[in-house]
């Protein structure tokens, strides 16, 4: 049995099956609702029930206080419906969001490559093509690991029947440890997707700056490859940060793109480069490389940031000091257990509002 949920103020209607949460149903029908943790602890997906009967579910009392429950507020990631329902959600509808429905896929591991001493490239063959926007992510299930884990897609949408993921080994992380130490070619897995609001705002004018750190290169790689395949004419600059030369992976790919495309520039930066290493590139943090390249003036560009929180925060500061405003900066933070979240899980809200 299913019930109809009307989502205001956009007027969209979705069908919610028994036992299915409002958030699950919305994502699987191509309707995006704000969310982050997905399991009732962060309050990002809080909505107001205007009409109908809703079961609150396992919402944390810290994320949904008693007074809010009395006012008819629920968390979409936990709430199930018991009748036709109307809710009001704080939705920032982006005209560039294509809204592809989330679906389930059976996949086979075709290859696992060492990209750096701490990052592996995971290649998966899907049972059918996945339609997604460059920059989005998937949730993958792993044997013996509780809950799905989120990883950004590194391949462009044009290669839709295969998935490439960049997985950094997180100390104590069950999912990343399994991938690095136990997963092998030929293994069968399940994943769902696409998820996320990190994508190029193609309707907005301005050249493009990408700043990536660590395995945060995955989303910019997908976006840049897609832009170049589509023959986008805007100027594109990728700043890739790593600690040392061994961690600077896929350098050859982007150097080749730099040579082959007049509108693409690649600027790698090493923050802890050894003195005896023959390195002619930038020495220092990746946000400082961006400042040096643009002489501290970023106005007129759109910036896309992807990587660990300290890198994101430093890059935002540099960009805003260089006269780039919040409306021009989009981000994807990679949160791990060390950041106070489960490994490889991060927010789906990337635009700084």
CSV table of C-alpha atoms in Angstrom, one decimal:
chain,number,residue,atom,x,y,z
A,1,UNK,CA,0.0,0.0,0.0
A,2,UNK,CA,1.2,3.5,-0.7
A,3,UNK,CA,0.2,7.1,0.2
A,4,UNK,CA,0.7,10.3,-1.7
A,5,UNK,CA,3.0,13.0,-0.2
A,6,UNK,CA,2.7,16.5,-1.5
A,7,UNK,CA,5.8,18.6,-1.0
A,8,UNK,CA,5.3,22.4,-0.7
A,9,UNK,CA,6.2,25.0,-1.8
A,10,UNK,CA,7.2,23.2,-5.1
A,11,UNK,CA,3.9,21.3,-5.4
A,12,UNK,CA,5.6,17.9,-6.3
A,13,UNK,CA,3.8,14.7,-5.4
A,14,UNK,CA,5.5,11.4,-4.6
A,15,UNK,CA,4.2,8.0,-3.7
A,16,UNK,CA,5.5,6.5,-0.4
A,17,UNK,CA,5.3,2.8,0.2
A,18,UNK,CA,4.6,1.2,3.6
A,19,UNK,CA,7.8,1.2,5.6
A,20,UNK,CA,9.5,3.6,3.3
A,21,UNK,CA,10.7,7.0,4.6
A,22,UNK,CA,9.7,10.2,3.0
A,23,UNK,CA,13.4,10.9,2.0
A,24,UNK,CA,13.9,7.5,0.4
A,25,UNK,CA,10.7,7.9,-1.6
A,26,UNK,CA,11.6,11.4,-2.8
A,27,UNK,CA,15.1,10.6,-3.9
A,28,UNK,CA,14.0,7.5,-5.8
A,29,UNK,CA,11.4,9.6,-7.7
A,30,UNK,CA,13.9,12.3,-8.6
A,31,UNK,CA,12.7,14.8,-6.1
A,32,UNK,CA,15.5,16.3,-4.0
A,33,UNK,CA,15.0,17.1,-0.3
A,34,UNK,CA,17.8,18.6,1.8
A,35,UNK,CA,19.6,15.9,3.9
A,36,UNK,CA,23.0,15.0,5.3
A,37,UNK,CA,23.4,12.2,7.7
A,38,UNK,CA,20.4,10.1,6.5
A,39,UNK,CA,19.8,8.5,9.9
A,40,UNK,CA,18.1,11.1,12.1
A,41,UNK,CA,20.9,12.8,13.9
A,42,UNK,CA,21.8,16.1,12.0
A,43,UNK,CA,18.3,17.7,11.5
A,44,UNK,CA,19.1,18.8,7.9
A,45,UNK,CA,16.1,17.1,6.5
A,46,UNK,CA,13.6,18.6,9.0
A,47,UNK,CA,10.2,19.3,7.4
A,48,UNK,CA,6.8,20.6,8.6
A,49,UNK,CA,3.8,18.3,8.4
A,50,UNK,CA,0.8,20.4,7.2
A,51,UNK,CA,-1.8,17.7,6.8
A,52,UNK,CA,-2.0,13.9,7.4
A,53,UNK,CA,-0.6,11.3,9.7
A,54,UNK,CA,3.1,10.7,10.0
A,55,UNK,CA,5.2,8.3,12.2
A,56,UNK,CA,8.2,10.2,13.5
A,57,UNK,CA,10.5,7.1,13.6
A,58,UNK,CA,13.9,6.9,15.1
A,59,UNK,CA,14.7,10.6,15.2
A,60,UNK,CA,17.3,11.8,17.7
A,61,UNK,CA,15.9,14.0,20.5
A,62,UNK,CA,18.8,16.4,19.8
A,63,UNK,CA,17.9,16.7,16.1
A,64,UNK,CA,14.1,16.9,16.7
A,65,UNK,CA,13.2,18.4,20.1
A,66,UNK,CA,10.0,17.7,21.9
A,67,UNK,CA,8.6,21.2,21.2
A,68,UNK,CA,9.3,20.6,17.4
A,69,UNK,CA,7.5,17.3,17.5
A,70,UNK,CA,4.5,19.0,19.1
A,71,UNK,CA,4.6,21.6,16.3
A,72,UNK,CA,4.3,18.8,13.7
A,73,UNK,CA,7.9,18.8,12.5
A,74,UNK,CA,9.6,15.5,11.5
A,75,UNK,CA,12.8,14.3,9.9
A,76,UNK,CA,12.3,13.1,6.4
A,77,UNK,CA,15.0,10.5,6.7
A,78,UNK,CA,13.2,8.8,9.6
A,79,UNK,CA,9.5,9.6,9.0
A,80,UNK,CA,7.0,7.2,7.5
A,81,UNK,CA,3.4,8.1,6.5
A,82,UNK,CA,0.2,6.5,7.5
A,83,UNK,CA,-2.1,8.5,5.2
A,84,UNK,CA,-1.9,11.0,2.4
A,85,UNK,CA,0.3,13.8,3.7
A,86,UNK,CA,1.3,17.4,2.8
A,87,UNK,CA,4.7,18.6,4.0
A,88,UNK,CA,6.6,21.9,3.7
A,89,UNK,CA,10.3,21.7,3.1
A,90,UNK,CA,13.1,24.3,2.9
A,91,UNK,CA,14.0,23.5,-0.7
A,92,UNK,CA,16.4,25.6,-2.8
A,93,UNK,CA,15.5,24.5,-6.3
A,94,UNK,CA,18.5,24.9,-8.6
A,95,UNK,CA,17.6,25.3,-12.3
A,96,UNK,CA,20.7,23.2,-13.2
A,97,UNK,CA,19.8,20.2,-11.1
A,98,UNK,CA,18.6,17.4,-13.4
A,99,UNK,CA,17.0,15.4,-10.7
A,100,UNK,CA,17.7,11.8,-11.8
A,101,UNK,CA,15.9,9.2,-9.6
A,102,UNK,CA,18.0,7.1,-7.2
A,103,UNK,CA,18.1,3.4,-8.3
A,104,UNK,CA,19.7,0.2,-7.1
A,105,UNK,CA,22.4,-1.5,-9.1
A,106,UNK,CA,24.3,-4.8,-8.9
A,107,UNK,CA,28.0,-4.3,-9.7
A,108,UNK,CA,31.1,-6.4,-10.3
A,109,UNK,CA,34.6,-5.2,-9.4
A,110,UNK,CA,36.6,-5.1,-12.6
A,111,UNK,CA,39.8,-3.6,-11.3
A,112,UNK,CA,41.5,-2.1,-8.2
A,113,UNK,CA,44.5,0.2,-8.9
A,114,UNK,CA,46.9,1.9,-6.5
A,115,UNK,CA,46.6,5.6,-7.2
A,116,UNK,CA,48.8,6.6,-4.3
A,117,UNK,CA,50.1,5.0,-1.1
A,118,UNK,CA,46.8,5.8,0.6
A,119,UNK,CA,44.3,6.0,-2.2
A,120,UNK,CA,43.0,3.2,-4.4
A,121,UNK,CA,41.0,3.5,-7.6
A,122,UNK,CA,38.0,1.2,-7.6
A,123,UNK,CA,36.4,0.3,-11.0
A,124,UNK,CA,33.0,-1.3,-11.0
A,125,UNK,CA,30.8,-2.6,-13.9
A,126,UNK,CA,27.1,-1.9,-13.5
A,127,UNK,CA,24.3,-4.2,-14.5
A,128,UNK,CA,22.9,-1.3,-16.5
A,129,UNK,CA,23.9,2.3,-17.2
A,130,UNK,CA,23.4,4.9,-14.5
A,131,UNK,CA,22.3,8.4,-15.5
A,132,UNK,CA,23.9,11.1,-13.2
A,133,UNK,CA,25.3,14.6,-13.2
A,134,UNK,CA,29.1,14.9,-12.9
A,135,UNK,CA,30.0,15.6,-9.3
A,136,UNK,CA,27.3,13.4,-7.7
A,137,UNK,CA,28.0,10.3,-5.6
A,138,UNK,CA,26.8,6.8,-4.8
A,139,UNK,CA,26.2,4.7,-1.7
A,140,UNK,CA,27.8,1.3,-1.7
A,141,UNK,CA,27.2,-1.7,0.5
A,142,UNK,CA,30.2,-3.8,1.6
A,143,UNK,CA,30.3,-7.2,3.3
A,144,UNK,CA,30.5,-7.1,7.0
A,145,UNK,CA,30.2,-3.3,7.1
A,146,UNK,CA,27.0,-1.8,8.8
A,147,UNK,CA,25.3,0.7,6.6
A,148,UNK,CA,26.1,2.0,3.1
A,149,UNK,CA,29.1,4.3,2.5
A,150,UNK,CA,29.2,7.3,0.2
A,151,UNK,CA,31.9,7.8,-2.5
A,152,UNK,CA,32.0,10.4,-5.3
A,153,UNK,CA,31.9,9.3,-8.9
A,154,UNK,CA,35.2,10.0,-10.7
A,155,UNK,CA,34.1,9.0,-14.1
A,156,UNK,CA,32.1,11.3,-16.5
A,157,UNK,CA,28.4,10.7,-17.2
A,158,UNK,CA,29.3,9.7,-20.7
A,159,UNK,CA,30.8,6.5,-19.3
A,160,UNK,CA,27.6,5.5,-17.6
A,161,UNK,CA,27.9,1.7,-17.4
A,162,UNK,CA,31.0,1.8,-15.3
A,163,UNK,CA,31.8,3.5,-12.1
A,164,UNK,CA,35.2,4.8,-10.9
A,165,UNK,CA,35.7,5.6,-7.2
A,166,UNK,CA,38.8,7.0,-5.4
A,167,UNK,CA,39.0,5.5,-1.9
A,168,UNK,CA,41.4,6.9,0.7
A,169,UNK,CA,42.3,4.5,3.5
A,170,UNK,CA,41.0,5.9,6.8
A,171,UNK,CA,42.6,4.6,10.0
A,172,UNK,CA,40.0,2.5,11.8
A,173,UNK,CA,37.5,2.9,8.9
A,174,UNK,CA,35.7,-0.4,8.4
A,175,UNK,CA,34.6,0.4,4.8
A,176,UNK,CA,37.9,1.8,3.5
A,177,UNK,CA,39.9,-0.9,5.2
A,178,UNK,CA,37.8,-3.6,3.6
A,179,UNK,CA,38.3,-2.0,0.2
A,180,UNK,CA,42.0,-1.6,0.6
A,181,UNK,CA,42.7,-5.0,2.2
A,182,UNK,CA,40.0,-7.5,1.2
A,183,UNK,CA,38.1,-6.4,-1.9
A,184,UNK,CA,39.3,-8.0,-5.1
A,185,UNK,CA,38.4,-8.1,-8.8
A,186,UNK,CA,35.4,-10.3,-9.6
A,187,UNK,CA,33.6,-9.5,-6.3
A,188,UNK,CA,29.9,-8.6,-6.5
A,189,UNK,CA,28.5,-5.6,-4.7
A,190,UNK,CA,25.4,-3.5,-4.5
A,191,UNK,CA,25.1,0.3,-4.8
A,192,UNK,CA,22.5,3.0,-5.1
A,193,UNK,CA,22.6,6.4,-6.7
A,194,UNK,CA,23.0,9.0,-7.9
A,195,UNK,CA,22.9,11.4,-4.8
A,196,UNK,CA,24.1,14.9,-4.2
A,197,UNK,CA,23.8,18.5,-5.1
A,198,UNK,CA,27.5,19.0,-6.2
A,199,UNK,CA,27.5,19.7,-9.9
A,200,UNK,CA,28.5,22.5,-12.3
A,201,UNK,CA,26.0,25.3,-12.5
A,202,UNK,CA,26.1,25.6,-16.3
A,203,UNK,CA,23.5,28.4,-16.5
A,204,UNK,CA,25.7,30.7,-14.4
A,205,UNK,CA,28.3,32.8,-16.2
A,206,UNK,CA,31.9,32.8,-15.3
A,207,UNK,CA,35.0,30.8,-15.7
A,208,UNK,CA,35.6,27.7,-13.5
A,209,UNK,CA,38.0,27.1,-10.6
A,210,UNK,CA,38.4,23.6,-9.1
A,211,UNK,CA,40.3,23.2,-5.9
A,212,UNK,CA,40.8,19.5,-4.8
A,213,UNK,CA,42.6,17.8,-2.0
A,214,UNK,CA,43.4,14.1,-1.5
A,215,UNK,CA,40.7,11.8,-2.8
A,216,UNK,CA,38.5,14.9,-3.2
A,217,UNK,CA,39.9,14.9,-6.7
A,218,UNK,CA,37.2,12.4,-7.7
A,219,UNK,CA,34.3,14.8,-8.2
A,220,UNK,CA,36.4,17.5,-10.0
A,221,UNK,CA,37.8,14.8,-12.3
A,222,UNK,CA,34.3,13.8,-13.3
A,223,UNK,CA,33.2,17.4,-13.8
A,224,UNK,CA,36.2,18.4,-15.8
A,225,UNK,CA,36.2,15.4,-18.1
A,226,UNK,CA,32.5,16.0,-18.7
A,227,UNK,CA,33.0,19.7,-19.5
A,228,UNK,CA,35.8,19.0,-21.9
A,229,UNK,CA,33.9,16.2,-23.6
A,230,UNK,CA,31.0,18.6,-24.0
A,231,UNK,CA,33.4,21.1,-25.6
A,232,UNK,CA,32.6,23.7,-23.0
A,233,UNK,CA,34.4,27.0,-23.9
A,234,UNK,CA,34.9,28.5,-20.4
A,235,UNK,CA,38.3,28.7,-18.9
A,236,UNK,CA,38.9,25.9,-16.4
A,237,UNK,CA,41.7,25.7,-13.8
A,238,UNK,CA,42.3,22.7,-11.6
A,239,UNK,CA,44.3,23.2,-8.4
A,240,UNK,CA,45.2,19.8,-7.0
A,241,UNK,CA,46.8,19.6,-3.5
A,242,UNK,CA,48.7,16.8,-2.0
A,243,UNK,CA,51.3,16.3,0.8
A,244,UNK,CA,54.0,14.9,-1.4
A,245,UNK,CA,54.7,13.7,-4.9
A,246,UNK,CA,53.7,10.1,-4.1
A,247,UNK,CA,50.2,11.3,-3.1
A,248,UNK,CA,49.8,13.5,-6.2
A,249,UNK,CA,47.8,10.9,-8.2
A,250,UNK,CA,46.5,11.2,-11.8
A,251,UNK,CA,49.0,13.9,-12.5
A,252,UNK,CA,49.7,12.5,-16.0
A,253,UNK,CA,46.0,12.6,-16.9
A,254,UNK,CA,45.6,16.3,-16.1
A,255,UNK,CA,49.0,17.3,-17.6
A,256,UNK,CA,47.8,15.7,-20.9
A,257,UNK,CA,44.5,17.5,-20.7
A,258,UNK,CA,46.4,20.7,-20.1
A,259,UNK,CA,48.4,20.1,-23.3
A,260,UNK,CA,45.4,19.1,-25.4
A,261,UNK,CA,42.9,21.8,-24.4
A,262,UNK,CA,43.6,25.5,-24.7
A,263,UNK,CA,40.9,26.4,-22.1
A,264,UNK,CA,42.2,24.0,-19.4
A,265,UNK,CA,45.0,24.6,-17.0
A,266,UNK,CA,46.4,22.3,-14.3
A,267,UNK,CA,48.2,23.5,-11.2
A,268,UNK,CA,49.4,20.9,-8.7
A,269,UNK,CA,50.7,21.9,-5.3
A,270,UNK,CA,52.7,19.9,-2.7
A,271,UNK,CA,52.4,21.1,0.9
A,272,UNK,CA,55.1,18.8,2.3
A,273,UNK,CA,57.4,18.3,-0.6
A,274,UNK,CA,60.8,16.8,0.4
A,275,UNK,CA,63.7,19.2,-0.2
A,276,UNK,CA,65.6,16.6,-2.3
A,277,UNK,CA,62.7,15.9,-4.6
A,278,UNK,CA,63.0,17.3,-8.1
A,279,UNK,CA,59.7,19.3,-8.0
A,280,UNK,CA,59.3,22.4,-10.2
A,281,UNK,CA,55.7,23.0,-9.2
A,282,UNK,CA,54.2,25.0,-6.4
A,283,UNK,CA,55.4,24.2,-2.9
A,284,UNK,CA,52.7,25.0,-0.3
A,285,UNK,CA,49.0,24.7,0.3
A,286,UNK,CA,46.6,24.4,-2.6
A,287,UNK,CA,44.7,27.5,-1.7
A,288,UNK,CA,47.9,29.5,-1.7
A,289,UNK,CA,48.6,28.1,-5.2
A,290,UNK,CA,45.3,29.4,-6.3
A,291,UNK,CA,46.0,32.8,-4.8
A,292,UNK,CA,49.4,32.9,-6.6
A,293,UNK,CA,47.9,31.9,-9.9
A,294,UNK,CA,45.2,34.5,-9.8
A,295,UNK,CA,47.3,37.1,-8.1
A,296,UNK,CA,44.7,37.0,-5.2
A,297,UNK,CA,41.8,38.2,-7.4
A,298,UNK,CA,39.1,35.7,-8.1
A,299,UNK,CA,36.1,37.9,-9.1
A,300,UNK,CA,34.1,36.7,-12.1
A,301,UNK,CA,34.8,33.0,-11.5
A,302,UNK,CA,32.8,30.2,-10.0
A,303,UNK,CA,34.7,27.9,-7.6
A,304,UNK,CA,34.1,24.3,-6.8
A,305,UNK,CA,35.9,22.9,-3.8
A,306,UNK,CA,36.2,19.2,-2.9
A,307,UNK,CA,38.3,17.7,-0.1
A,308,UNK,CA,38.8,17.5,3.7
A,309,UNK,CA,37.3,20.2,5.8
A,310,UNK,CA,40.5,22.1,6.7
A,311,UNK,CA,41.3,22.5,3.0
A,312,UNK,CA,37.7,23.6,2.2
A,313,UNK,CA,37.8,26.2,5.0
A,314,UNK,CA,41.2,27.6,4.0
A,315,UNK,CA,40.1,27.8,0.3
A,316,UNK,CA,36.8,29.6,1.2
A,317,UNK,CA,38.8,32.2,3.2
A,318,UNK,CA,41.2,32.7,0.3
A,319,UNK,CA,38.5,33.0,-2.3
A,320,UNK,CA,36.4,35.5,-0.3
A,321,UNK,CA,39.4,37.6,0.4
A,322,UNK,CA,39.9,37.7,-3.3
A,323,UNK,CA,36.4,39.1,-3.9
A,324,UNK,CA,34.6,35.9,-4.7
A,325,UNK,CA,31.2,35.8,-2.9
A,326,UNK,CA,29.4,33.0,-1.2
A,327,UNK,CA,26.9,32.6,-4.1
A,328,UNK,CA,29.9,31.8,-6.4
A,329,UNK,CA,31.4,29.0,-4.2
A,330,UNK,CA,30.2,25.4,-4.2
A,331,UNK,CA,31.7,22.7,-2.1
A,332,UNK,CA,31.8,19.0,-1.1
A,333,UNK,CA,33.4,18.2,2.2
A,334,UNK,CA,34.8,14.8,2.7
A,335,UNK,CA,34.1,13.9,6.4
A,336,UNK,CA,35.6,10.8,8.0
A,337,UNK,CA,35.6,9.1,11.4
A,338,UNK,CA,38.5,11.5,12.3
A,339,UNK,CA,36.2,14.4,11.6
A,340,UNK,CA,33.5,13.1,13.9
A,341,UNK,CA,31.4,11.3,11.3
A,342,UNK,CA,31.3,7.8,9.9
A,343,UNK,CA,34.0,7.1,7.3
A,344,UNK,CA,33.4,8.4,3.9
A,345,UNK,CA,30.0,9.9,4.8
A,346,UNK,CA,29.5,13.5,4.1
A,347,UNK,CA,26.8,16.1,3.6
A,348,UNK,CA,24.8,16.2,0.4
A,349,UNK,CA,24.4,20.0,0.9
A,350,UNK,CA,27.3,21.5,-0.9
A,351,UNK,CA,26.4,25.0,-1.8
A,352,UNK,CA,27.2,27.6,0.9
A,353,UNK,CA,24.0,29.5,1.4
